[in-house]
Amino acid sequence: MAFQRKKKFKIHRRIEERVDFFDGLPDDIVTCILAKLSSSASSPSDFVNILVTCKRLNRLGLHPLVLSKACSKVFDIKAEKWSDSAHRFLKECVNSGNAEASYTLGMIRFYCLQNPGSGASLMAKAAMKSHAPALYSLAVIQFNGSGGSKSDKDLRAGVALCARAAFLGHIDALRELGHCLQDGYGTRQNVAEGRRLLVQANARELAAGLRSPVWMSNYYRRCLSPPVPVGCSLLSDFGCIVPERELHPANRFLKEWFESGRGAVGEKLRLCAHVGCGRPETRPHEFRRCSVCGKVNYCSRGCQALDWKLRHKAECNPGERWLEEDGADVDAGGGEMAEVEDGENVLFE
């Protein structure tokens, strides 16, 4: 009898060890957990690892609620790994109502896959959900008339989109709006208000830099040793050193797409010279060039101001006029861009 009781106890213990309490969780709870994980993922692999764990997680991981909450890090796809399956995944996220997916796929279609109509529509879909980067990208398209002709430029619409994105906290849009007001570009000129917005953009940039993980990880080291630059000079008059801002996955994709040769920029078309942009021209002379050296061109005033402090100020030297090199006149292109002063006064001639 004692032997039988002992045997039954062992069998009962083995059964308990085989019980998987995860299978007992309702799908609604697991879906909410996966939605939280997708919204806080630090890379695409974090989300992919969930999908390949088991059939149940694969099924629930593709639930519309989970896809709608996915953050931009989930869509940080390398250009060299772009495929039809990656395209389908982004479309599923778009159909689930994810604004980040709409913006990222819109940028890829507009600039990389040469489908400006569909790309602009997707970015507009994200902009309707108050997605600040999408609003700013649409503003750049309006300023340049991208995807169309020079007559398609709409400066007032560009300023309005910039104002909305700046209201939502987008630093580049705030800087762009400041330059527009300072120069009277697409709006009534107001130098004082424009300068105020530029200073406000600098202050927000400083605050974002101080909150960045790179800054925090170097804080104690800086306290114990002489200060060592951990990034770039703040793009302002404050003279501070802050970490370089992390690129948005859409801009990183554009940059890698054209640098790797996966996508070819057309003849006489150039990329924006700002390393953090990645936008290409959609027609010859769409972007404005530096009026001093004529060697670099920018999609926006904000990109010129950023690149001036980061790199171009040390490299800019007077050279042959780009108009003479290309045999074109000003009206045929996007115009010229004058040298940026230390106070970030961007002028267009």
Tab-separated table of C-alpha atoms in Angstrom:
chain	number	residue	atom	x	y	z
A	1	MET	CA	0.000	0.000	0.000
A	2	ALA	CA	2.794	2.396	0.891
A	3	PHE	CA	4.478	1.595	-2.437
A	4	GLN	CA	1.274	2.331	-4.380
A	5	ARG	CA	0.745	5.660	-2.582
A	6	LYS	CA	4.342	6.647	-3.342
A	7	LYS	CA	3.893	5.729	-7.007
A	8	LYS	CA	0.669	7.737	-7.254
A	9	PHE	CA	2.412	10.731	-5.650
A	10	LYS	CA	5.221	10.585	-8.213
A	11	ILE	CA	2.767	10.381	-11.108
A	12	HIS	CA	0.756	13.325	-9.719
A	13	ARG	CA	3.970	15.383	-9.331
A	14	ARG	CA	5.027	14.664	-12.909
A	15	ILE	CA	1.608	15.810	-14.129
A	16	GLU	CA	1.930	19.058	-12.151
A	17	GLU	CA	5.391	19.671	-13.595
A	18	ARG	CA	3.996	19.372	-17.098
A	19	VAL	CA	1.276	21.968	-16.500
A	20	ASP	CA	1.933	25.173	-18.482
A	21	PHE	CA	0.144	28.037	-16.774
A	22	PHE	CA	0.729	30.254	-19.838
A	23	ASP	CA	-1.781	28.140	-21.755
A	24	GLY	CA	-4.334	28.990	-19.096
A	25	LEU	CA	-4.080	32.742	-19.682
A	26	PRO	CA	-6.927	34.233	-21.733
A	27	ASP	CA	-6.042	35.561	-25.182
A	28	ASP	CA	-7.120	39.079	-24.173
A	29	ILE	CA	-4.510	39.273	-21.415
A	30	VAL	CA	-1.735	37.884	-23.636
A	31	THR	CA	-2.683	40.340	-26.391
A	32	CYS	CA	-2.464	43.289	-23.987
A	33	ILE	CA	0.967	42.107	-22.804
A	34	LEU	CA	2.195	41.764	-26.395
A	35	ALA	CA	0.840	45.226	-27.239
A	36	LYS	CA	2.859	46.659	-24.357
A	37	LEU	CA	5.967	44.825	-25.553
A	38	SER	CA	5.564	46.037	-29.150
A	39	SER	CA	5.200	49.621	-27.963
A	40	SER	CA	8.462	49.436	-25.981
A	41	ALA	CA	10.624	47.308	-28.313
A	42	SER	CA	14.175	48.535	-28.842
A	43	SER	CA	14.717	46.799	-32.200
A	44	PRO	CA	12.827	44.714	-34.794
A	45	SER	CA	14.381	41.549	-33.367
A	46	ASP	CA	12.577	42.120	-30.051
A	47	PHE	CA	9.267	41.800	-31.860
A	48	VAL	CA	10.359	39.018	-34.238
A	49	ASN	CA	11.524	36.875	-31.318
A	50	ILE	CA	7.978	36.949	-29.976
A	51	LEU	CA	6.523	35.771	-33.289
A	52	VAL	CA	8.871	32.780	-33.600
A	53	THR	CA	8.429	31.550	-30.019
A	54	CYS	CA	5.299	29.471	-30.576
A	55	LYS	CA	2.199	29.300	-32.756
A	56	ARG	CA	0.015	31.004	-30.180
A	57	LEU	CA	2.342	33.997	-29.781
A	58	ASN	CA	2.708	34.191	-33.555
A	59	ARG	CA	-1.059	34.358	-33.941
A	60	LEU	CA	-1.603	36.864	-31.142
A	61	GLY	CA	1.483	38.881	-32.079
A	62	LEU	CA	-0.138	39.704	-35.420
A	63	HIS	CA	-3.350	40.850	-33.748
A	64	PRO	CA	-4.416	44.328	-34.980
A	65	LEU	CA	-4.177	45.726	-31.434
A	66	VAL	CA	-0.544	44.602	-31.125
A	67	LEU	CA	0.399	45.926	-34.583
A	68	SER	CA	-1.337	49.250	-33.953
A	69	LYS	CA	0.787	49.841	-30.832
A	70	ALA	CA	4.167	48.980	-32.411
A	71	CYS	CA	6.740	51.757	-31.946
A	72	SER	CA	9.127	53.155	-34.556
A	73	LYS	CA	11.938	50.817	-33.392
A	74	VAL	CA	9.949	47.842	-34.693
A	75	PHE	CA	10.109	49.370	-38.189
A	76	ASP	CA	13.854	50.068	-38.085
A	77	ILE	CA	14.429	47.803	-41.086
A	78	LYS	CA	17.829	47.734	-42.758
A	79	ALA	CA	17.741	48.743	-46.420
A	80	GLU	CA	19.794	45.691	-47.398
A	81	LYS	CA	17.162	43.428	-45.834
A	82	TRP	CA	14.182	45.041	-47.541
A	83	SER	CA	11.912	42.379	-49.041
A	84	ASP	CA	8.319	41.686	-50.013
A	85	SER	CA	7.683	40.189	-46.581
A	86	ALA	CA	8.911	43.387	-44.890
A	87	HIS	CA	6.645	45.372	-47.209
A	88	ARG	CA	3.671	43.168	-46.327
A	89	PHE	CA	4.365	43.499	-42.618
A	90	LEU	CA	4.391	47.298	-42.864
A	91	LYS	CA	1.131	47.209	-44.832
A	92	GLU	CA	-0.477	45.040	-42.150
A	93	CYS	CA	0.587	47.567	-39.513
A	94	VAL	CA	-0.796	50.399	-41.651
A	95	ASN	CA	-4.114	48.567	-42.001
A	96	SER	CA	-4.151	48.174	-38.213
A	97	GLY	CA	-4.012	51.953	-37.813
A	98	ASN	CA	-0.343	52.376	-36.849
A	99	ALA	CA	0.738	55.969	-37.615
A	100	GLU	CA	4.464	55.147	-37.403
A	101	ALA	CA	4.036	52.413	-40.007
A	102	SER	CA	2.076	54.783	-42.266
A	103	TYR	CA	4.831	57.372	-42.074
A	104	THR	CA	7.720	54.924	-42.551
A	105	LEU	CA	6.109	53.110	-45.489
A	106	GLY	CA	5.040	56.458	-46.951
A	107	MET	CA	8.623	57.753	-46.925
A	108	ILE	CA	9.910	54.512	-48.476
A	109	ARG	CA	7.320	54.554	-51.238
A	110	PHE	CA	7.678	58.253	-51.961
A	111	TYR	CA	11.474	58.425	-52.192
A	112	CYS	CA	12.742	54.841	-52.641
A	113	LEU	CA	10.066	52.947	-54.560
A	114	GLN	CA	9.258	55.989	-56.728
A	115	ASN	CA	5.567	55.948	-55.951
A	116	PRO	CA	4.976	59.528	-54.767
A	117	GLY	CA	1.190	59.367	-54.906
A	118	SER	CA	0.886	56.380	-52.605
A	119	GLY	CA	3.715	57.629	-50.370
A	120	ALA	CA	2.164	61.061	-49.874
A	121	SER	CA	-1.214	59.449	-49.171
A	122	LEU	CA	0.282	57.273	-46.428
A	123	MET	CA	2.102	60.228	-44.864
A	124	ALA	CA	-1.128	62.224	-44.956
A	125	LYS	CA	-2.852	59.326	-43.197
A	126	ALA	CA	-0.269	59.529	-40.424
A	127	ALA	CA	-0.480	63.328	-40.329
A	128	MET	CA	-4.235	63.135	-39.740
A	129	LYS	CA	-3.394	61.296	-36.516
A	130	SER	CA	-1.149	64.192	-35.426
A	131	HIS	CA	2.098	62.388	-36.295
A	132	ALA	CA	4.660	65.215	-36.119
A	133	PRO	CA	7.388	63.726	-38.407
A	134	ALA	CA	4.759	63.056	-41.078
A	135	LEU	CA	3.518	66.640	-40.878
A	136	TYR	CA	7.076	67.944	-41.233
A	137	SER	CA	7.837	65.638	-44.184
A	138	LEU	CA	4.696	66.821	-45.957
A	139	ALA	CA	5.835	70.404	-45.308
A	140	VAL	CA	9.189	69.687	-47.001
A	141	ILE	CA	7.304	68.183	-49.952
A	142	GLN	CA	5.155	71.313	-50.222
A	143	PHE	CA	8.147	73.643	-49.982
A	144	ASN	CA	9.954	71.835	-52.809
A	145	GLY	CA	7.049	70.649	-54.919
A	146	SER	CA	8.543	67.153	-54.614
A	147	GLY	CA	7.100	64.523	-56.912
A	148	GLY	CA	5.907	67.206	-59.326
A	149	SER	CA	7.106	70.383	-60.987
A	150	LYS	CA	8.273	73.704	-59.604
A	151	SER	CA	4.765	75.093	-60.053
A	152	ASP	CA	3.493	72.531	-57.557
A	153	LYS	CA	5.203	74.320	-54.671
A	154	ASP	CA	2.820	75.574	-52.003
A	155	LEU	CA	4.756	77.666	-49.502
A	156	ARG	CA	1.744	78.614	-47.418
A	157	ALA	CA	0.739	74.983	-47.015
A	158	GLY	CA	4.308	74.149	-46.045
A	159	VAL	CA	4.324	76.825	-43.346
A	160	ALA	CA	0.958	75.640	-42.006
A	161	LEU	CA	2.169	72.032	-41.795
A	162	CYS	CA	5.372	73.169	-40.087
A	163	ALA	CA	3.378	75.152	-37.547
A	164	ARG	CA	1.250	72.114	-36.709
A	165	ALA	CA	4.307	69.848	-36.356
A	166	ALA	CA	6.086	72.473	-34.223
A	167	PHE	CA	3.032	72.693	-31.961
A	168	LEU	CA	3.330	68.919	-31.448
A	169	GLY	CA	6.953	69.312	-30.352
A	170	HIS	CA	8.920	68.527	-33.529
A	171	ILE	CA	12.249	70.358	-33.163
A	172	ASP	CA	13.165	70.451	-36.876
A	173	ALA	CA	9.722	71.814	-37.752
A	174	LEU	CA	10.073	74.502	-35.088
A	175	ARG	CA	13.487	75.476	-36.478
A	176	GLU	CA	12.107	75.490	-40.043
A	177	LEU	CA	9.180	77.680	-38.989
A	178	GLY	CA	11.578	80.084	-37.295
A	179	HIS	CA	13.590	80.461	-40.493
A	180	CYS	CA	10.409	80.983	-42.545
A	181	LEU	CA	9.263	83.790	-40.239
A	182	GLN	CA	12.741	85.305	-40.082
A	183	ASP	CA	13.084	85.371	-43.881
A	184	GLY	CA	9.444	85.969	-44.846
A	185	TYR	CA	9.340	82.667	-46.750
A	186	GLY	CA	5.751	81.569	-47.301
A	187	THR	CA	4.486	83.897	-44.597
A	188	ARG	CA	4.694	87.503	-43.467
A	189	GLN	CA	8.193	88.343	-42.256
A	190	ASN	CA	8.637	88.673	-38.511
A	191	VAL	CA	12.319	88.627	-37.603
A	192	ALA	CA	11.809	88.866	-33.824
A	193	GLU	CA	9.278	86.026	-33.709
A	194	GLY	CA	11.413	83.896	-36.012
A	195	ARG	CA	14.452	84.373	-33.821
A	196	ARG	CA	12.389	83.520	-30.739
A	197	LEU	CA	11.324	80.225	-32.313
A	198	LEU	CA	14.932	79.405	-33.216
A	199	VAL	CA	16.024	79.946	-29.621
A	200	GLN	CA	13.077	77.827	-28.458
A	201	ALA	CA	14.161	75.040	-30.839
A	202	ASN	CA	17.669	75.222	-29.382
A	203	ALA	CA	16.315	74.988	-25.837
A	204	ARG	CA	14.205	71.942	-26.734
A	205	GLU	CA	17.231	70.372	-28.395
A	206	LEU	CA	19.265	70.891	-25.246
A	207	ALA	CA	16.515	69.399	-23.077
A	208	ALA	CA	16.247	66.354	-25.370
A	209	GLY	CA	20.013	65.908	-25.299
A	210	LEU	CA	20.139	65.994	-21.510
A	211	ARG	CA	17.463	63.283	-21.357
A	212	SER	CA	19.206	60.991	-23.842
A	213	PRO	CA	20.713	57.688	-22.629
A	214	VAL	CA	24.101	58.639	-24.126
A	215	TRP	CA	24.271	61.766	-21.977
A	216	MET	CA	23.159	59.960	-18.821
A	217	SER	CA	25.615	57.097	-19.318
A	218	ASN	CA	28.489	59.578	-19.515
A	219	TYR	CA	27.341	61.793	-16.646
A	220	TYR	CA	29.392	60.243	-13.845
A	221	ARG	CA	32.430	59.833	-16.059
A	222	ARG	CA	32.332	63.547	-16.849
A	223	CYS	CA	32.057	64.348	-13.133
A	224	LEU	CA	35.199	62.350	-12.338
A	225	SER	CA	37.346	63.370	-15.296
A	226	PRO	CA	37.869	66.381	-17.600
A	227	PRO	CA	34.923	66.889	-19.942
A	228	VAL	CA	35.167	64.958	-23.182
A	229	PRO	CA	32.776	65.735	-26.052
A	230	VAL	CA	30.287	62.878	-26.414
A	231	GLY	CA	28.447	64.235	-29.432
A	232	CYS	CA	28.261	67.491	-31.315
A	233	SER	CA	27.987	71.151	-30.442
A	234	LEU	CA	24.479	72.298	-29.719
A	235	LEU	CA	23.015	73.915	-32.813
A	236	SER	CA	22.620	77.260	-31.081
A	237	ASP	CA	24.504	80.051	-29.403
A	238	PHE	CA	24.576	78.301	-26.028
A	239	GLY	CA	27.966	76.631	-26.629
A	240	CYS	CA	26.920	73.285	-25.104
A	241	ILE	CA	27.927	69.779	-26.119
A	242	VAL	CA	25.067	67.329	-26.545
A	243	PRO	CA	24.837	63.831	-28.045
A	244	GLU	CA	23.833	63.664	-31.672
A	245	ARG	CA	20.151	62.952	-32.083
A	246	GLU	CA	19.191	59.445	-33.119
A	247	LEU	CA	17.904	59.199	-36.672
A	248	HIS	CA	14.311	58.240	-37.286
A	249	PRO	CA	14.114	54.743	-38.871
A	250	ALA	CA	12.606	56.250	-42.031
A	251	ASN	CA	15.526	58.663	-42.522
A	252	ARG	CA	18.054	55.928	-41.728
A	253	PHE	CA	16.399	53.681	-44.316
A	254	LEU	CA	16.566	56.398	-46.996
A	255	LYS	CA	20.216	57.056	-46.217
A	256	GLU	CA	21.173	53.361	-46.377
A	257	TRP	CA	19.025	52.741	-49.459
A	258	PHE	CA	20.881	55.226	-51.638
A	259	GLU	CA	24.328	54.849	-50.087
A	260	SER	CA	24.289	51.062	-50.548
A	261	GLY	CA	23.355	51.357	-54.206
A	262	ARG	CA	20.066	49.537	-53.618
A	263	GLY	CA	18.369	52.564	-55.076
A	264	ALA	CA	19.944	54.761	-57.728
A	265	VAL	CA	19.526	58.521	-57.715
A	266	GLY	CA	18.590	59.691	-61.195
A	267	GLU	CA	20.866	61.641	-63.487
A	268	LYS	CA	21.480	65.214	-62.286
A	269	LEU	CA	19.601	64.406	-59.051
A	270	ARG	CA	21.295	64.780	-55.693
A	271	LEU	CA	20.756	63.805	-52.069
A	272	CYS	CA	20.244	66.307	-49.271
A	273	ALA	CA	23.718	67.030	-47.875
A	274	HIS	CA	22.574	66.760	-44.259
A	275	VAL	CA	23.702	63.324	-43.049
A	276	GLY	CA	20.569	62.834	-40.965
A	277	CYS	CA	18.097	63.399	-43.808
A	278	GLY	CA	18.480	60.969	-46.726
A	279	ARG	CA	15.939	62.671	-49.008
A	280	PRO	CA	16.786	62.714	-52.733
A	281	GLU	CA	15.656	65.179	-55.363
A	282	THR	CA	12.697	64.102	-57.470
A	283	ARG	CA	13.597	66.473	-60.315
A	284	PRO	CA	16.780	68.356	-61.314
A	285	HIS	CA	17.637	71.417	-59.202
A	286	GLU	CA	14.787	70.742	-56.766
A	287	PHE	CA	16.887	71.441	-53.683
A	288	ARG	CA	18.639	74.726	-52.901
A	289	ARG	CA	22.410	74.962	-52.931
A	290	CYS	CA	24.927	76.799	-50.813
A	291	SER	CA	25.531	80.126	-52.552
A	292	VAL	CA	29.146	80.274	-51.335
A	293	CYS	CA	30.637	76.983	-52.536
A	294	GLY	CA	27.808	75.573	-54.652
A	295	LYS	CA	28.881	72.042	-53.714
A	296	VAL	CA	26.101	71.028	-51.327
A	297	ASN	CA	22.324	71.179	-51.518
A	298	TYR	CA	19.562	70.852	-48.957
A	299	CYS	CA	15.906	69.902	-48.964
A	300	SER	CA	15.036	72.523	-46.350
A	301	ARG	CA	16.329	75.467	-44.367
A	302	GLY	CA	16.340	73.340	-41.242
A	303	CYS	CA	18.659	70.774	-42.850
A	304	GLN	CA	21.021	73.537	-43.940
A	305	ALA	CA	21.150	75.014	-40.440
A	306	LEU	CA	21.845	71.589	-38.941
A	307	ASP	CA	24.538	70.650	-41.446
A	308	TRP	CA	26.182	74.083	-41.192
A	309	LYS	CA	26.976	73.674	-37.508
A	310	LEU	CA	27.734	69.938	-37.756
A	311	ARG	CA	30.019	69.902	-40.794
A	312	HIS	CA	29.703	72.401	-43.599
A	313	LYS	CA	30.885	75.504	-41.742
A	314	ALA	CA	34.414	74.067	-41.618
A	315	GLU	CA	34.347	72.897	-45.238
A	316	CYS	CA	32.611	75.732	-47.075
A	317	ASN	CA	34.951	77.630	-49.393
A	318	PRO	CA	34.112	79.975	-52.250
A	319	GLY	CA	34.292	78.134	-55.564
A	320	GLU	CA	32.934	78.309	-59.055
A	321	ARG	CA	29.300	79.141	-59.208
A	322	TRP	CA	27.129	76.051	-59.565
A	323	LEU	CA	25.030	77.864	-62.154
A	324	GLU	CA	28.045	78.112	-64.451
A	325	GLU	CA	28.955	74.462	-63.852
A	326	ASP	CA	25.502	73.158	-64.767
A	327	GLY	CA	24.758	75.728	-67.419
A	328	ALA	CA	21.406	76.518	-65.845
A	329	ASP	CA	19.768	79.656	-64.537
A	330	VAL	CA	18.225	80.292	-61.168
A	331	ASP	CA	14.679	79.966	-62.431
A	332	ALA	CA	15.353	76.432	-63.649
A	333	GLY	CA	16.323	75.196	-60.228
A	334	GLY	CA	15.339	75.402	-56.650
A	335	GLY	CA	17.287	78.578	-55.910
A	336	GLU	CA	20.351	79.362	-53.866
A	337	MET	CA	21.013	79.228	-50.184
A	338	ALA	CA	23.307	81.757	-48.582
A	339	GLU	CA	25.871	81.048	-45.917
A	340	VAL	CA	24.430	80.533	-42.459
A	341	GLU	CA	25.587	82.962	-39.833
A	342	ASP	CA	26.563	81.834	-36.368
A	343	GLY	CA	23.208	83.101	-35.140
A	344	GLU	CA	21.510	80.623	-37.485
A	345	ASN	CA	20.168	83.256	-39.871
A	346	VAL	CA	19.379	81.309	-43.025
A	347	LEU	CA	18.876	83.388	-46.147
A	348	PHE	CA	17.745	82.455	-49.642
A	349	GLU	CA	18.791	84.562	-52.556
